[in-house]
């Protein structure tokens, strides 16, 4: 799957955070983007997500999606590296 991410860095900033999202706890870089009067935070850059189902992903993110190099350890302890 090839995805294009256009205008990703336009009026944005990267920060490191530790935050709980609905999927689990995330530690890593985020990108904040202002859209109108809203500030939206995206997992963007390198980070680690501990999902509520027990799986873990550590690697690269683009706009809240796992993208690039990283690995995932699933609840059954199987591992995917990509």
Coordinates of C-alpha atoms in Angstrom, one line a residue:
X1 CA 0.0 0.0 0.0
X2 CA 1.4 3.4 -1.0
X3 CA 0.0 6.4 0.6
X4 CA 0.6 10.0 -0.1
X5 CA 0.7 12.6 2.7
X6 CA 0.6 16.0 1.3
X7 CA 1.0 19.3 3.2
X8 CA 1.8 17.4 6.4
X9 CA 4.3 19.9 7.7
X10 CA 2.4 23.0 6.8
X11 CA 1.9 25.1 10.0
X12 CA 2.6 22.2 12.3
X13 CA 4.9 21.5 15.2
X14 CA 6.3 18.3 16.7
X15 CA 6.4 17.6 20.4
X16 CA 7.0 14.6 22.6
X17 CA 4.1 13.5 24.8
X18 CA 2.7 10.7 27.0
X19 CA -1.0 10.6 26.4
X20 CA -3.9 8.2 26.6
X21 CA -5.9 7.8 23.4
X22 CA -9.0 5.6 23.1
X23 CA -6.9 2.8 21.7
X24 CA -4.3 2.8 24.6
X25 CA -1.3 4.7 26.0
X26 CA 1.1 6.5 23.6
X27 CA 4.6 7.8 24.3
X28 CA 6.3 9.6 21.5
X29 CA 6.2 12.4 19.0
X30 CA 3.1 14.2 18.0
X31 CA 2.2 16.8 15.4
X32 CA -0.2 19.5 16.3
X33 CA -2.2 21.2 13.6
X34 CA -4.5 24.1 13.9
X35 CA -7.7 23.9 11.9
X36 CA -10.0 26.8 12.4
X37 CA -10.4 27.2 16.2
X38 CA -9.4 23.6 16.8
X39 CA -6.0 22.1 17.6
X40 CA -5.7 18.5 16.5
X41 CA -3.0 16.2 17.8
X42 CA -1.7 13.4 15.6
X43 CA 0.7 10.6 16.5
X44 CA 3.5 11.6 14.1
X45 CA 7.2 10.6 14.1
X46 CA 8.6 7.9 16.4
X47 CA 6.6 6.5 19.2
X48 CA 5.3 3.6 21.2
X49 CA 1.7 2.6 21.7
X50 CA 0.5 0.2 24.4
X51 CA -2.9 -0.9 23.2
X52 CA -5.7 -1.8 25.6
X53 CA -5.8 -5.4 24.1
X54 CA -2.3 -5.9 25.4
X55 CA -0.4 -5.5 22.1
X56 CA 2.5 -3.1 21.6
X57 CA 3.6 -1.1 18.6
X58 CA 6.9 0.8 18.5
X59 CA 8.0 2.6 15.4
X60 CA 7.2 5.3 13.0
X61 CA 3.8 7.1 12.7
X62 CA 2.3 9.4 10.1
X63 CA -1.0 11.1 10.9
X64 CA -2.1 8.6 13.5
X65 CA -1.2 5.6 11.3
X66 CA 1.6 3.1 11.7
X67 CA 3.8 3.8 8.8
X68 CA 7.5 3.0 8.0
X69 CA 9.8 1.0 10.2
X70 CA 8.6 -0.6 13.4
X71 CA 7.5 -3.7 15.2
X72 CA 4.3 -5.0 16.8
X73 CA 4.1 -7.5 19.6
X74 CA 0.7 -9.1 19.9
X75 CA -1.2 -10.3 22.9
X76 CA -0.2 -14.0 22.1
X77 CA 3.5 -12.8 22.1
X78 CA 3.9 -13.2 18.3
X79 CA 5.9 -10.5 16.7
X80 CA 5.8 -8.6 13.4
X81 CA 8.7 -6.5 12.2
X82 CA 8.4 -4.3 9.2

